[in-house]
């Protein structure tokens, strides 16, 4: 992440330092996850090698051979499944990077809207060779109410200014949506609920 870009946005250096620290922790967590997956794969491969040795040792025992062969097949399926999951994750990560670049820093109204647009973006990109920015604009172009306003909302005394962005949407939410918001972000739910009670 380039600090110069964040500085151009007028973000305080203390906030930038916090963002960079969080980014560093995210990278470290991803490295640890990747290493754990590699260690797990290596362990499974070692088990396969050991099973193959045991199969050879009990060459004359049909029942033992069948049991060990089944275990060997199950381990191979586990490895194949893990490889497929990792490949899928890498594909999604690549699409997410293209999606973020295509959005050009625009902020979505909320996480639900962003997730819905990203799903449409993934489906469109998976249809074939397409340019990410063109796909993004085709999905979002001319659609109102999916991005946060470029003009900051007027501050209400005693209220977190960032909440006004989501306030109108919260008031129009149904019961199920409010339950989902409460489960995802209890603190935000309480603040928005308290704000709605004042109007």
Coordinates of C-alpha atoms in Angstrom, one line a residue:
X1 CA 0.0 0.0 0.0
X2 CA 1.4 3.4 -1.0
X3 CA 1.4 6.0 1.8
X4 CA 1.7 8.8 -0.8
X5 CA -1.8 7.9 -2.1
X6 CA -3.2 8.0 1.4
X7 CA -1.6 11.3 2.0
X8 CA -3.1 12.8 -1.1
X9 CA -6.5 11.8 0.3
X10 CA -5.8 14.0 3.3
X11 CA -5.6 11.1 5.7
X12 CA -3.7 11.9 9.0
X13 CA -0.2 10.4 9.3
X14 CA -1.3 8.6 12.5
X15 CA -4.2 7.0 10.7
X16 CA -1.9 6.1 7.8
X17 CA 0.5 4.4 10.2
X18 CA -2.4 2.4 11.7
X19 CA -3.5 1.4 8.2
X20 CA 0.0 0.3 7.3
X21 CA 0.3 -1.7 10.5
X22 CA -3.0 -3.5 9.9
X23 CA -1.9 -4.2 6.3
X24 CA 1.3 -5.7 7.7
X25 CA -0.6 -7.9 10.1
X26 CA -2.9 -9.1 7.2
X27 CA 0.2 -10.0 5.2
X28 CA 1.7 -11.9 8.1
X29 CA -1.5 -13.8 8.7
X30 CA -1.6 -14.8 5.0
X31 CA 2.0 -16.0 5.2
X32 CA 1.2 -18.1 8.2
X33 CA -1.9 -19.6 6.5
X34 CA 0.1 -20.5 3.4
X35 CA 2.8 -22.1 5.5
X36 CA 0.3 -24.1 7.5
X37 CA -1.3 -25.3 4.2
X38 CA 2.1 -26.3 2.9
X39 CA 3.0 -28.2 6.1
X40 CA -0.4 -30.0 6.0
X41 CA 0.2 -31.0 2.4
X42 CA 3.7 -32.2 3.1
X43 CA 2.4 -34.3 6.0
X44 CA -0.3 -35.9 3.9
X45 CA 2.3 -36.7 1.2
X46 CA 4.5 -38.3 3.8
X47 CA 1.5 -40.5 5.0
X48 CA 0.9 -41.6 1.4
X49 CA 4.5 -42.7 1.1
X50 CA 4.3 -44.5 4.4
X51 CA 1.1 -46.3 3.3
X52 CA 2.7 -47.3 0.1
X53 CA 5.6 -48.9 2.0
X54 CA 3.1 -50.7 4.2
X55 CA 1.3 -52.0 1.2
X56 CA 4.5 -53.4 -0.2
X57 CA 5.4 -55.0 3.2
X58 CA 2.0 -56.8 3.3
X59 CA 2.0 -57.8 -0.3
X60 CA 0.5 -61.2 0.4
X61 CA -2.3 -60.1 2.7
X62 CA -5.3 -59.1 0.5
X63 CA -7.4 -57.6 3.3
X64 CA -4.6 -55.4 4.6
X65 CA -3.8 -54.3 1.0
X66 CA -7.4 -53.3 0.4
X67 CA -7.6 -51.3 3.6
X68 CA -4.4 -49.5 3.0
X69 CA -5.3 -48.8 -0.6
X70 CA -8.6 -47.3 0.6
X71 CA -6.7 -45.1 3.1
X72 CA -4.3 -44.1 0.3
X73 CA -7.1 -43.1 -2.0
X74 CA -8.8 -41.1 0.7
X75 CA -5.6 -39.1 1.4
X76 CA -5.2 -38.4 -2.3
X77 CA -8.7 -37.1 -2.5
X78 CA -8.0 -34.8 0.5
X79 CA -5.0 -33.4 -1.3
X80 CA -6.9 -33.0 -4.5
X81 CA -9.7 -31.2 -2.7
X82 CA -7.2 -28.9 -0.9
X83 CA -5.5 -28.1 -4.1
X84 CA -8.8 -27.3 -5.8
X85 CA -9.8 -25.0 -2.8
X86 CA -6.4 -23.2 -3.0
X87 CA -6.7 -22.7 -6.7
X88 CA -10.2 -21.3 -6.3
X89 CA -9.0 -19.0 -3.5
X90 CA -6.2 -17.7 -5.7
X91 CA -8.7 -17.1 -8.5
X92 CA -11.1 -15.2 -6.2
X93 CA -8.2 -13.2 -4.8
X94 CA -7.1 -12.2 -8.3
X95 CA -10.7 -11.2 -9.2
X96 CA -10.9 -9.2 -6.0
X97 CA -7.8 -7.3 -6.9
X98 CA -9.2 -6.5 -10.3
X99 CA -12.5 -5.5 -8.7
X100 CA -10.7 -3.1 -6.3
X101 CA -8.7 -1.6 -9.1
X102 CA -11.7 -1.1 -11.3
X103 CA -13.7 0.6 -8.5
X104 CA -11.0 3.4 -8.5
X105 CA -11.3 4.0 -4.8
X106 CA -15.1 4.6 -4.7
X107 CA -16.7 3.5 -1.5
X108 CA -19.8 1.3 -1.6
X109 CA -22.8 2.2 0.5
X110 CA -22.3 -0.8 2.7
X111 CA -20.7 -4.3 2.8
X112 CA -23.9 -6.0 1.5
X113 CA -24.0 -3.8 -1.6
X114 CA -20.3 -4.4 -2.3
X115 CA -20.7 -8.2 -1.9
X116 CA -23.6 -8.2 -4.3
X117 CA -21.8 -6.2 -6.9
X118 CA -18.7 -8.4 -6.5
X119 CA -20.7 -11.5 -7.1
X120 CA -22.0 -10.0 -10.4
X121 CA -18.5 -9.0 -11.3
X122 CA -17.1 -12.5 -10.7
X123 CA -19.9 -14.1 -12.8
X124 CA -19.2 -11.7 -15.7
X125 CA -15.4 -12.1 -15.6
X126 CA -15.7 -15.9 -15.5
X127 CA -17.7 -15.8 -18.8
X128 CA -14.5 -15.2 -20.7
X129 CA -11.7 -12.7 -21.5
X130 CA -13.1 -9.4 -20.5
X131 CA -11.6 -6.1 -19.3
X132 CA -12.2 -5.6 -15.6
X133 CA -12.9 -1.9 -15.7
X134 CA -15.4 -2.3 -18.5
X135 CA -17.2 -5.1 -16.6
X136 CA -17.3 -3.0 -13.5
X137 CA -18.7 0.0 -15.3
X138 CA -21.3 -2.1 -17.1
X139 CA -22.6 -3.4 -13.8
X140 CA -22.5 -0.1 -11.8
X141 CA -22.9 2.6 -14.4
X142 CA -26.0 4.6 -14.0
X143 CA -27.1 2.7 -10.9
X144 CA -28.0 5.0 -8.0
X145 CA -27.5 4.3 -4.3
X146 CA -24.7 1.9 -4.4
X147 CA -21.8 4.2 -3.6
X148 CA -21.3 6.5 -0.7
X149 CA -21.8 10.2 -1.5
X150 CA -18.7 12.2 -2.5
X151 CA -20.1 15.0 -0.3
X152 CA -19.7 14.4 3.4
X153 CA -23.0 14.4 5.3
X154 CA -23.8 17.2 7.7
X155 CA -22.7 16.4 11.2
X156 CA -25.3 15.8 13.9
X157 CA -24.2 16.8 17.4
X158 CA -23.3 13.8 19.5
X159 CA -23.5 11.4 16.5
X160 CA -20.6 9.7 14.7
X161 CA -20.5 11.5 11.3
X162 CA -19.9 8.2 9.4
X163 CA -23.2 6.8 10.5
X164 CA -25.3 9.2 8.4
X165 CA -24.2 7.4 5.3
X166 CA -25.9 4.2 6.4
X167 CA -28.7 5.8 8.5
X168 CA -31.4 6.0 5.7
X169 CA -30.7 2.5 4.7
X170 CA -31.0 1.2 8.3
X171 CA -34.4 2.8 8.7
X172 CA -35.6 1.0 5.6
X173 CA -34.3 -2.4 6.6
X174 CA -36.6 -5.2 7.4
X175 CA -36.4 -7.5 10.5
X176 CA -34.2 -10.1 8.8
X177 CA -31.8 -7.5 7.5
X178 CA -31.5 -5.9 10.9
X179 CA -30.8 -9.3 12.5
X180 CA -28.1 -9.9 10.0
X181 CA -26.5 -6.5 10.7
X182 CA -26.7 -7.1 14.4
X183 CA -24.9 -10.5 13.9
X184 CA -22.3 -9.0 11.6
X185 CA -21.6 -5.7 13.6
X186 CA -23.4 -5.4 16.9
X187 CA -21.8 -2.0 17.7
X188 CA -22.8 -0.4 14.4
X189 CA -26.3 -1.9 14.9
X190 CA -26.7 -0.3 18.3
X191 CA -25.4 3.1 17.1
X192 CA -27.8 3.2 14.2
X193 CA -30.7 2.0 16.3
X194 CA -30.0 4.7 18.9
X195 CA -29.8 7.3 16.1
X196 CA -33.1 6.2 14.6
X197 CA -34.8 6.6 17.9
X198 CA -33.9 10.3 17.9
X199 CA -35.8 11.0 14.7

